[in-house]
Short mmCIF file of C-alpha atoms in Angstrom, two decimals:
data_model
loop_
_atom_site.label_atom_id
_atom_site.label_comp_id
_atom_site.label_asym_id
_atom_site.label_seq_id
_atom_site.Cartn_x
_atom_site.Cartn_y
_atom_site.Cartn_z
CA UNK E 15 -4.45 13.51 -23.24
CA UNK E 16 -2.01 15.97 -24.77
CA UNK E 17 -4.44 18.87 -23.56
CA UNK E 18 -4.77 17.56 -20.10
CA UNK E 19 -0.88 17.37 -19.76
CA UNK E 20 -0.85 20.89 -20.82
CA UNK E 21 -3.37 21.96 -18.82
CA UNK E 22 -1.97 20.22 -15.55
CA UNK E 23 0.83 22.95 -16.09
CA UNK E 24 -1.07 26.08 -16.41
CA UNK E 25 -2.34 25.69 -13.24
CA UNK E 26 0.38 26.80 -10.82
CA UNK E 27 -0.15 25.20 -7.71
CA UNK E 28 -0.41 21.91 -9.27
CA UNK E 29 2.20 22.46 -11.13
CA UNK E 30 4.11 23.23 -8.18
CA UNK E 31 2.94 19.86 -5.84
CA UNK E 32 3.75 17.75 -9.17
CA UNK E 33 7.15 19.33 -9.60
CA UNK E 34 7.82 18.84 -5.91
CA UNK E 35 6.77 15.24 -5.86
CA UNK E 36 8.75 14.44 -8.53
CA UNK E 37 11.86 15.95 -6.95
CA UNK E 38 11.37 14.14 -3.84
CA UNK E 39 10.97 10.94 -6.28
CA UNK E 40 14.25 11.67 -7.41
CA UNK E 41 16.15 11.95 -3.66
CA UNK E 42 14.28 8.39 -3.09
CA UNK E 43 16.04 6.91 -5.79
CA UNK E 44 19.30 8.65 -5.44
CA UNK E 45 19.26 7.03 -1.88
CA UNK E 46 18.69 3.73 -3.13
CA UNK E 47 21.95 3.57 -4.52
CA UNK E 48 23.95 5.21 -1.07
CA UNK E 49 25.50 1.56 0.85
CA UNK E 50 25.30 0.86 4.45
CA UNK E 51 28.22 1.24 5.58
CA UNK E 52 30.55 -1.84 7.05
CA UNK E 53 28.58 -4.07 4.53
CA UNK E 54 29.09 -6.47 1.86
CA UNK E 55 26.13 -6.16 -0.54
CA UNK E 56 27.08 -9.03 -2.62
CA UNK E 57 25.59 -11.47 -0.03
CA UNK E 58 21.93 -9.59 -0.09
CA UNK E 59 22.19 -9.92 -4.20
CA UNK E 60 23.04 -13.41 -4.01
CA UNK E 61 19.85 -14.31 -1.67
CA UNK E 62 17.68 -12.16 -3.99
CA UNK E 63 18.84 -13.96 -7.01
CA UNK E 64 18.52 -17.25 -5.32
CA UNK E 65 15.10 -16.47 -5.08
CA UNK E 66 14.68 -16.24 -1.69
CA UNK E 67 10.73 -15.73 -1.28
CA UNK E 68 9.27 -12.10 -0.19
CA UNK E 69 13.01 -11.26 -0.25
CA UNK E 70 12.21 -10.37 -3.47
CA UNK E 71 8.71 -8.40 -2.48
CA UNK E 72 10.44 -6.14 -0.24
CA UNK E 73 13.46 -5.42 -2.93
CA UNK E 74 10.53 -4.81 -5.02
CA UNK E 75 8.93 -2.47 -2.74
CA UNK E 76 12.09 -0.40 -2.32
CA UNK E 77 13.03 0.04 -5.70
CA UNK E 78 15.92 -2.15 -5.70
CA UNK E 79 17.34 -0.73 -2.34
CA UNK E 80 16.79 -3.95 -0.48
CA UNK E 81 19.52 -5.68 -3.22
CA UNK E 82 22.10 -2.74 -3.32
CA UNK E 83 21.65 -2.72 0.76
CA UNK E 84 21.77 1.08 0.50
CA UNK E 85 20.14 3.27 3.42
CA UNK E 86 16.91 3.16 2.21
CA UNK E 87 17.30 -1.20 2.36
CA UNK E 88 14.37 -1.56 5.52
CA UNK E 89 11.98 0.85 3.07
CA UNK E 90 9.00 2.28 4.34
CA UNK E 91 7.28 -1.01 5.84
CA UNK E 92 8.23 -0.26 9.69
CA UNK E 93 5.71 2.55 9.45
CA UNK E 94 3.06 0.94 7.72
CA UNK E 95 3.43 -1.79 10.55
CA UNK E 96 3.26 0.67 13.04
CA UNK E 97 0.29 2.28 11.60
CA UNK E 98 -1.20 -1.07 11.78
CA UNK E 99 -0.63 -0.74 15.52
CA UNK E 100 -1.73 2.36 15.98
CA UNK E 101 -5.37 1.71 13.83
CA UNK E 102 -5.94 -1.50 15.98
CA UNK E 103 -5.15 0.16 19.39
CA UNK E 104 -7.68 2.86 18.52
CA UNK E 105 -10.39 0.23 18.33
CA UNK E 106 -11.03 0.56 21.63
CA UNK E 107 -8.15 -1.21 22.75
CA UNK E 108 -6.82 2.11 24.54
CA UNK E 109 -8.98 4.97 25.65
CA UNK E 110 -6.25 7.71 24.75
CA UNK E 111 -6.70 6.62 21.14
CA UNK E 112 -10.04 5.94 20.36
CA UNK E 113 -10.35 9.16 21.71
CA UNK E 114 -8.23 10.91 19.49
CA UNK E 115 -9.17 9.08 16.61
CA UNK E 116 -12.76 11.03 17.17
CA UNK E 117 -11.08 14.54 17.54
CA UNK E 118 -10.73 15.75 13.74
CA UNK E 119 -7.24 16.95 13.09
CA UNK E 120 -5.95 17.51 16.24
CA UNK E 121 -6.65 13.94 17.41
CA UNK E 122 -4.90 12.92 14.04
CA UNK E 123 -2.15 14.61 14.22
CA UNK E 124 -1.24 13.29 18.15
CA UNK E 125 -2.19 9.51 16.51
CA UNK E 126 0.71 10.50 13.61
CA UNK E 127 3.08 11.32 16.28
CA UNK E 128 2.57 8.28 17.93
CA UNK E 129 2.77 6.20 14.72
CA UNK E 130 6.51 7.74 14.02
CA UNK E 131 7.34 7.07 18.21
CA UNK E 132 6.24 3.45 17.12
CA UNK E 133 8.47 3.10 13.57
CA UNK E 134 11.66 4.33 15.14
CA UNK E 135 11.43 1.94 17.71
CA UNK E 136 10.43 -1.12 15.15
CA UNK E 137 13.24 0.06 12.42
CA UNK E 138 15.58 -0.15 15.35
CA UNK E 139 14.56 -3.94 15.85
CA UNK E 140 14.03 -4.74 12.28
CA UNK E 141 17.57 -3.38 11.76
CA UNK E 142 19.07 -5.27 14.73
CA UNK E 143 17.57 -8.29 13.40
CA UNK E 144 18.06 -8.05 10.21
CA UNK E 145 22.39 -7.14 10.47
CA UNK E 146 22.57 -10.19 12.75
CA UNK E 147 20.69 -12.13 10.84
CA UNK E 148 22.26 -11.14 7.19
CA UNK E 149 25.16 -12.28 8.81
CA UNK E 150 24.50 -15.55 10.44
CA UNK E 151 23.21 -16.40 7.00
CA UNK E 152 26.46 -15.32 4.77
CA UNK E 153 28.76 -17.86 6.22
CA UNK E 154 28.66 -19.51 2.66
CA UNK E 155 28.18 -16.42 1.02
CA UNK E 156 31.14 -14.47 1.85
CA UNK E 157 30.70 -12.69 4.60
CA UNK E 158 28.17 -9.86 5.64
CA UNK E 159 29.59 -7.30 8.17
CA UNK E 160 33.10 -6.16 7.36
CA UNK E 161 33.91 -4.92 11.05
CA UNK E 162 31.51 -7.34 13.33
CA UNK E 163 32.34 -5.46 16.65
CA UNK E 164 30.02 -3.30 18.61
CA UNK E 165 30.31 -0.14 16.87
CA UNK E 166 29.88 -2.05 13.31
CA UNK E 167 26.67 -3.41 14.31
CA UNK E 168 25.75 -0.09 15.95
CA UNK E 169 26.80 2.14 12.48
CA UNK E 170 24.82 -0.22 10.38
CA UNK E 171 21.61 -0.37 12.68
CA UNK E 172 21.99 3.54 13.06
CA UNK E 173 21.89 4.12 9.55
CA UNK E 174 19.17 1.84 8.82
CA UNK E 175 17.01 3.29 11.00
CA UNK E 176 17.55 7.00 10.17
CA UNK E 177 17.18 6.11 6.60
CA UNK E 178 13.18 4.58 7.45
CA UNK E 179 12.97 7.71 9.24
CA UNK E 180 13.92 10.13 6.37
CA UNK E 181 11.92 7.94 3.93
CA UNK E 182 8.61 8.22 6.62
CA UNK E 183 9.71 11.93 6.59
CA UNK E 184 9.91 12.34 2.64
CA UNK E 185 6.30 10.77 2.58
CA UNK E 186 4.78 12.79 4.96
CA UNK E 187 6.27 16.35 3.03
CA UNK E 188 4.37 14.41 -0.36
CA UNK E 189 1.16 14.20 1.77
CA UNK E 190 0.96 17.53 2.58
CA UNK E 191 3.32 19.64 -0.28
CA UNK E 192 2.86 17.38 -2.87
CA UNK E 193 0.08 15.05 -4.81
CA UNK E 194 -1.59 12.08 -3.07
CA UNK E 195 -0.60 9.82 -0.39
CA UNK E 196 3.23 9.90 0.20
CA UNK E 197 3.52 6.81 1.80
CA UNK E 198 2.18 4.53 -1.33
CA UNK E 199 3.65 7.63 -4.02
CA UNK E 200 7.07 5.88 -2.50
CA UNK E 201 5.94 2.17 -2.93
CA UNK E 202 4.29 2.78 -5.97
CA UNK E 203 7.98 4.11 -7.44
CA UNK E 204 10.00 1.29 -5.43
CA UNK E 205 7.61 -1.22 -7.90
CA UNK E 206 8.08 0.85 -11.04
CA UNK E 207 11.62 1.11 -10.64
CA UNK E 208 11.80 -2.81 -10.72
CA UNK E 209 9.94 -3.24 -13.84
CA UNK E 210 13.37 -3.15 -15.36
CA UNK E 211 14.87 -5.36 -13.66
CA UNK E 212 11.98 -8.48 -13.58
CA UNK E 213 12.31 -8.01 -17.42
CA UNK E 214 15.60 -8.65 -17.70
CA UNK E 215 15.36 -11.94 -15.16
CA UNK E 216 12.00 -13.13 -17.25
CA UNK E 217 13.60 -12.71 -20.60
CA UNK E 218 16.19 -15.64 -20.34
CA UNK E 219 13.35 -17.77 -19.34
CA UNK E 220 11.19 -17.41 -22.56
CA UNK E 221 13.89 -17.03 -24.46
CA UNK E 222 16.68 -18.89 -23.43
CA UNK E 223 19.62 -20.21 -25.76
CA UNK E 224 18.72 -22.82 -28.13
CA UNK E 225 15.60 -23.13 -27.00
CA UNK E 226 12.17 -22.97 -28.89
CA UNK E 227 11.56 -19.33 -29.92
CA UNK E 228 7.94 -19.89 -30.53
CA UNK E 229 6.96 -21.37 -27.06
CA UNK E 230 8.89 -18.46 -25.75
CA UNK E 231 7.08 -15.86 -27.87
CA UNK E 232 3.47 -17.55 -26.69
CA UNK E 233 4.73 -17.51 -23.18
CA UNK E 234 5.52 -13.64 -23.48
CA UNK E 235 1.47 -13.24 -25.30
CA UNK E 236 0.37 -14.84 -22.29
CA UNK E 237 1.85 -12.70 -19.70
CA UNK E 238 1.11 -9.59 -21.50
CA UNK E 239 -2.70 -10.65 -21.39
CA UNK E 240 -2.58 -11.70 -18.24
CA UNK E 241 -1.06 -8.15 -16.70
CA UNK E 242 -4.04 -6.86 -19.03
CA UNK E 243 -6.53 -8.65 -17.62
CA UNK E 244 -5.19 -7.94 -14.06
CA UNK E 245 -5.29 -4.19 -14.57
CA UNK E 246 -8.49 -3.87 -16.22
CA UNK E 247 -10.21 -6.34 -13.37
CA UNK E 248 -8.07 -4.10 -10.66
CA UNK E 249 -10.00 -1.16 -12.32
CA UNK E 250 -12.99 -2.50 -12.49
CA UNK E 251 -12.87 -3.36 -8.49
CA UNK E 252 -11.59 0.39 -8.17
CA UNK E 253 -14.22 1.89 -9.70
CA UNK E 254 -17.02 -0.22 -8.76
CA UNK E 255 -19.73 2.31 -6.93
CA UNK E 256 -23.24 1.25 -5.52
CA UNK E 257 -25.27 4.34 -5.10
CA UNK E 258 -27.42 4.78 -2.33
CA UNK E 259 -30.94 6.91 -2.91
CA UNK E 260 -31.25 9.27 -0.29
CA UNK E 261 -34.13 11.78 0.10
CA UNK E 262 -34.23 15.09 2.13
CA UNK E 263 -37.14 16.22 3.66
CA UNK E 264 -38.52 19.79 3.16
CA UNK E 265 -37.81 22.50 6.36
CA UNK E 266 -38.60 25.79 6.15
CA UNK E 267 -36.55 28.10 8.10
CA UNK E 268 -37.68 31.70 8.57
CA UNK E 269 -39.39 32.42 4.63
CA UNK E 270 -36.89 30.01 3.10
CA UNK E 271 -37.38 26.66 2.23
CA UNK E 272 -34.70 24.32 2.64
CA UNK E 273 -34.36 20.38 1.53
CA UNK E 274 -36.68 18.50 -0.36
CA UNK E 275 -34.21 17.52 -2.95
CA UNK E 276 -32.76 13.61 -3.89
CA UNK E 277 -29.23 12.43 -4.32
CA UNK E 278 -27.10 9.11 -3.11
CA UNK E 279 -24.52 8.30 -1.32
CA UNK E 280 -21.93 6.58 -3.03
CA UNK E 281 -20.25 3.43 -1.79
CA UNK E 282 -17.44 1.83 -3.26
CA UNK E 283 -17.24 -1.90 -3.66
CA UNK E 284 -13.37 -1.69 -2.28
CA UNK E 285 -13.98 1.64 -0.24
CA UNK E 286 -9.94 0.62 1.59
CA UNK E 287 -8.66 0.97 -1.87
CA UNK E 288 -4.81 -0.77 -1.87
CA UNK E 289 -3.86 -0.24 2.04
CA UNK E 290 -5.30 -4.04 2.67
CA UNK E 291 -2.38 -5.23 0.73
CA UNK E 292 -0.07 -2.84 1.83
CA UNK E 293 -1.13 -4.03 5.34
CA UNK E 294 -1.27 -7.75 4.32
CA UNK E 295 2.18 -7.74 2.93
CA UNK E 296 3.65 -5.98 6.02
CA UNK E 297 2.25 -8.90 8.27
CA UNK E 298 2.67 -12.07 5.76
CA UNK E 299 6.20 -10.82 5.11
CA UNK E 300 6.73 -10.30 8.89
CA UNK E 301 6.98 -14.12 10.57
CA UNK E 302 9.29 -15.22 7.25
CA UNK E 303 11.87 -12.09 7.61
CA UNK E 304 12.55 -13.31 11.13
CA UNK E 305 12.43 -16.80 10.88
CA UNK E 306 15.02 -16.32 7.41
CA UNK E 307 17.65 -14.70 10.13
CA UNK E 308 17.88 -18.26 11.85
CA UNK E 309 18.15 -20.82 9.01
CA UNK E 310 19.15 -24.60 10.16
CA UNK E 311 16.97 -24.48 13.41
CA UNK E 312 13.52 -26.61 13.11
CA UNK E 313 11.35 -24.21 13.73
CA UNK E 314 12.61 -21.12 11.75
CA UNK E 315 12.43 -23.62 8.39
CA UNK E 316 9.31 -24.53 9.15
CA UNK E 317 8.14 -21.15 9.21
CA UNK E 318 10.15 -20.30 6.08
CA UNK E 319 8.35 -23.04 4.53
CA UNK E 320 4.89 -22.58 5.37
CA UNK E 321 4.91 -18.90 5.49
CA UNK E 322 6.00 -18.03 2.08
CA UNK E 323 2.58 -17.11 0.23
CA UNK E 324 4.52 -17.47 -2.99
CA UNK E 325 5.21 -20.70 -2.89
CA UNK E 326 3.12 -22.53 0.37
CA UNK E 327 -1.09 -23.13 0.51
CA UNK E 328 -1.16 -22.16 3.97
CA UNK E 329 0.80 -18.72 3.06
CA UNK E 330 -1.51 -18.43 0.07
CA UNK E 331 -4.23 -18.67 2.92
CA UNK E 332 -3.03 -16.28 5.47
CA UNK E 333 -2.49 -13.72 2.42
CA UNK E 334 -6.27 -13.96 1.54
CA UNK E 335 -7.30 -13.75 5.13
CA UNK E 336 -5.28 -10.59 5.99
CA UNK E 337 -6.45 -8.98 2.56
CA UNK E 338 -10.09 -9.85 3.54
CA UNK E 339 -9.49 -9.41 6.94
CA UNK E 340 -7.60 -5.27 6.65
CA UNK E 341 -10.44 -4.73 3.88
CA UNK E 342 -13.18 -4.53 6.37
CA UNK E 343 -11.29 -2.94 9.34
CA UNK E 344 -10.31 0.05 7.13
CA UNK E 345 -14.05 -0.05 5.63
CA UNK E 346 -15.49 0.33 8.67
CA UNK E 347 -12.95 2.95 9.64
CA UNK E 348 -13.93 5.05 6.87
CA UNK E 349 -17.69 4.58 6.54
CA UNK E 350 -18.90 4.30 10.07
CA UNK E 351 -22.65 3.35 9.77
CA UNK E 352 -23.70 4.85 13.30
CA UNK E 353 -22.57 8.19 12.51
CA UNK E 354 -23.70 8.41 8.69
CA UNK E 355 -27.11 7.86 9.94
CA UNK E 356 -27.08 9.90 12.96
CA UNK E 357 -26.34 12.82 10.01
CA UNK E 358 -28.63 11.88 7.81
CA UNK E 359 -31.30 11.80 10.55
CA UNK E 360 -30.05 15.14 12.02
CA UNK E 361 -30.16 16.99 8.20
CA UNK E 362 -33.56 15.56 7.76
CA UNK E 363 -32.49 12.80 5.30
CA UNK E 364 -33.57 9.76 5.20
CA UNK E 365 -33.17 6.37 2.68
CA UNK E 366 -36.52 5.68 0.92
CA UNK E 367 -38.55 2.88 2.57
CA UNK E 368 -36.03 2.77 5.51
CA UNK E 369 -36.72 4.32 8.79
CA UNK E 370 -33.89 6.85 10.24
CA UNK E 371 -32.45 6.34 13.11
CA UNK E 372 -31.16 2.71 13.79
CA UNK E 373 -32.74 0.83 11.19
CA UNK E 374 -30.77 2.79 8.86
CA UNK E 375 -27.87 1.88 10.64
CA UNK E 376 -28.10 -1.73 10.00
CA UNK E 377 -29.56 -1.85 6.95
CA UNK E 378 -25.94 0.47 5.90
CA UNK E 379 -24.08 -2.10 8.11
CA UNK E 380 -25.36 -4.78 6.17
CA UNK E 381 -24.90 -3.20 2.60
CA UNK E 382 -21.25 -2.40 3.96
CA UNK E 383 -20.99 -6.13 4.46
CA UNK E 384 -22.00 -7.32 1.16
CA UNK E 385 -20.22 -4.94 -0.91
CA UNK E 386 -16.69 -5.47 1.12
CA UNK E 387 -17.26 -9.05 0.83
CA UNK E 388 -17.64 -9.27 -2.87
CA UNK E 389 -14.63 -6.41 -3.28
CA UNK E 390 -12.45 -7.94 -0.64
CA UNK E 391 -12.62 -11.64 -1.83
CA UNK E 392 -12.14 -10.11 -5.65
CA UNK E 393 -9.35 -7.92 -4.33
CA UNK E 394 -7.59 -11.07 -2.67
CA UNK E 395 -8.20 -13.29 -5.93
CA UNK E 396 -6.43 -10.72 -8.15
CA UNK E 397 -3.96 -10.60 -6.02
CA UNK E 398 -2.99 -14.56 -5.66
CA UNK E 399 -3.96 -15.58 -9.39
CA UNK E 400 -0.66 -14.34 -11.17
CA UNK E 401 1.77 -16.24 -8.19
CA UNK E 402 0.15 -19.60 -9.63
CA UNK E 403 0.48 -18.09 -13.04
CA UNK E 404 3.87 -17.50 -12.89
CA UNK E 405 4.26 -21.26 -11.15
CA UNK E 406 2.95 -22.52 -14.38
CA UNK E 407 4.59 -20.79 -16.56
CA UNK E 408 7.97 -21.85 -15.09
CA UNK E 409 8.98 -17.89 -14.52
CA UNK E 410 12.10 -17.04 -11.52
CA UNK E 411 10.18 -16.65 -8.07
CA UNK E 412 12.39 -13.57 -8.13
CA UNK E 413 9.68 -12.16 -10.28
CA UNK E 414 7.47 -10.29 -8.52
CA UNK E 415 5.85 -8.09 -11.05
CA UNK E 416 2.63 -9.55 -9.95
CA UNK E 417 -1.52 -9.23 -8.85
CA UNK E 418 0.41 -7.77 -5.51
CA UNK E 419 2.43 -5.35 -7.40
CA UNK E 420 0.11 -4.43 -10.45
CA UNK E 421 -3.16 -4.02 -7.48
CA UNK E 422 -0.61 -1.23 -5.74
CA UNK E 423 -0.01 0.62 -9.00
CA UNK E 424 -3.19 0.23 -10.78
CA UNK E 425 -4.83 1.87 -7.34
CA UNK E 426 -2.01 4.80 -6.68
CA UNK E 427 -2.52 5.28 -10.22
CA UNK E 428 -6.39 5.94 -10.11
CA UNK E 429 -6.06 7.80 -6.83
CA UNK E 430 -3.48 10.11 -8.20
CA UNK E 431 -6.07 10.54 -11.49
CA UNK E 432 -8.62 11.54 -9.49
CA UNK E 433 -6.47 13.83 -7.36
CA UNK E 434 -5.36 15.81 -10.19
CA UNK E 435 -8.95 15.76 -12.06
CA UNK E 436 -10.36 17.52 -9.31
CA UNK E 437 -7.75 19.73 -8.94
CA UNK E 438 -8.49 20.16 -12.90
CA UNK E 439 -12.23 20.30 -12.43
CA UNK E 440 -12.10 23.46 -10.18
CA UNK E 441 -10.43 25.68 -12.12
CA UNK E 442 -12.77 25.11 -14.91
CA UNK E 443 -10.36 22.28 -16.96
CA UNK E 444 -10.69 19.08 -18.70
CA UNK E 445 -9.14 15.84 -16.62
CA UNK E 446 -8.58 12.63 -17.88
CA UNK E 447 -12.11 10.86 -17.11
CA UNK E 448 -14.72 11.81 -19.81
CA UNK E 449 -18.04 11.32 -18.31
#
């Protein structure tokens, strides 16, 4: 491990990318403590401390920026929601989007630009809703807005929108000049930074003044074991691969013979990674967040009770369905059986026992469906089991170091290791993973 870390800093390009990523994360953490003007952050702190459902998850993803109601309080969620919208529209809903999705790098840039515009629009709407909503629920908490004039509201909305736009730019810079996917890295850093505050919340519950120390120790050991189990299970499912054997026919071109070799296509059990979890969280949070701004209204109260996936059965069911649905969606976006079958046929490749062309496409589709079903169900189970464990252990609902957070941390951590691994192997250095 130490030799690998030393090798990382021997490679100039890799060293520069890692240092750039760390610098951007420092900027992200500094911004998490810059308050939004004209607001009273104590109101948000009281809401989060009371365990107000998914507000705690928003706080965990933003690395405490939500509790501080800083310029990054909305986090990167508007961008994730915009990405979901653009990806859905590209599935033959809007012809232009479908065409861009097939145009390679040029089309990707066009879709990225549209995603940015949608992000800004969603951020403006969400910032106005948050400002009005928190001001409505703050009557008994000391007041949220100091100046409730039009310009007071506008200042808060513009500041929050600018913060989200800056985070979006920061994530893109990390993707281009740093290591890994920038958006995932920002969420990863936010969750890690919330671990100390989570420990501070858990400790008084496990070891109350005058309580049974032995019982507290047993609960603490149980929590550690569950966390280790979730991490091991996450690594198992993320690394699981089904190898499909491929045989290439021999071809003579001029005086040379090509093909004839055997290889395989590695199909991951969970090809979508942690993206389904992030997308599912964004959708589950949306109705609860909107309804919380109009609490006291019967419809809003019903939504808050039934759409909170940390406390209600309906919320858990929706969360699981979103995870399974997005796992299928993102897997088939990344791996298109029709294109894969066409590429194999053009290059003289075939799966032993399966005819090239349409039969190969059907075989790959059936195989992907089976792999994705098992992977998505396993992913959903790991995501929700810690929620029930927190309830059984009597821990505060504001603790968000659960399955969702651990899955994202493990998934992003593995992707980072693989990226660094590939960079080291290209330069003949040993990586983290022994083979």
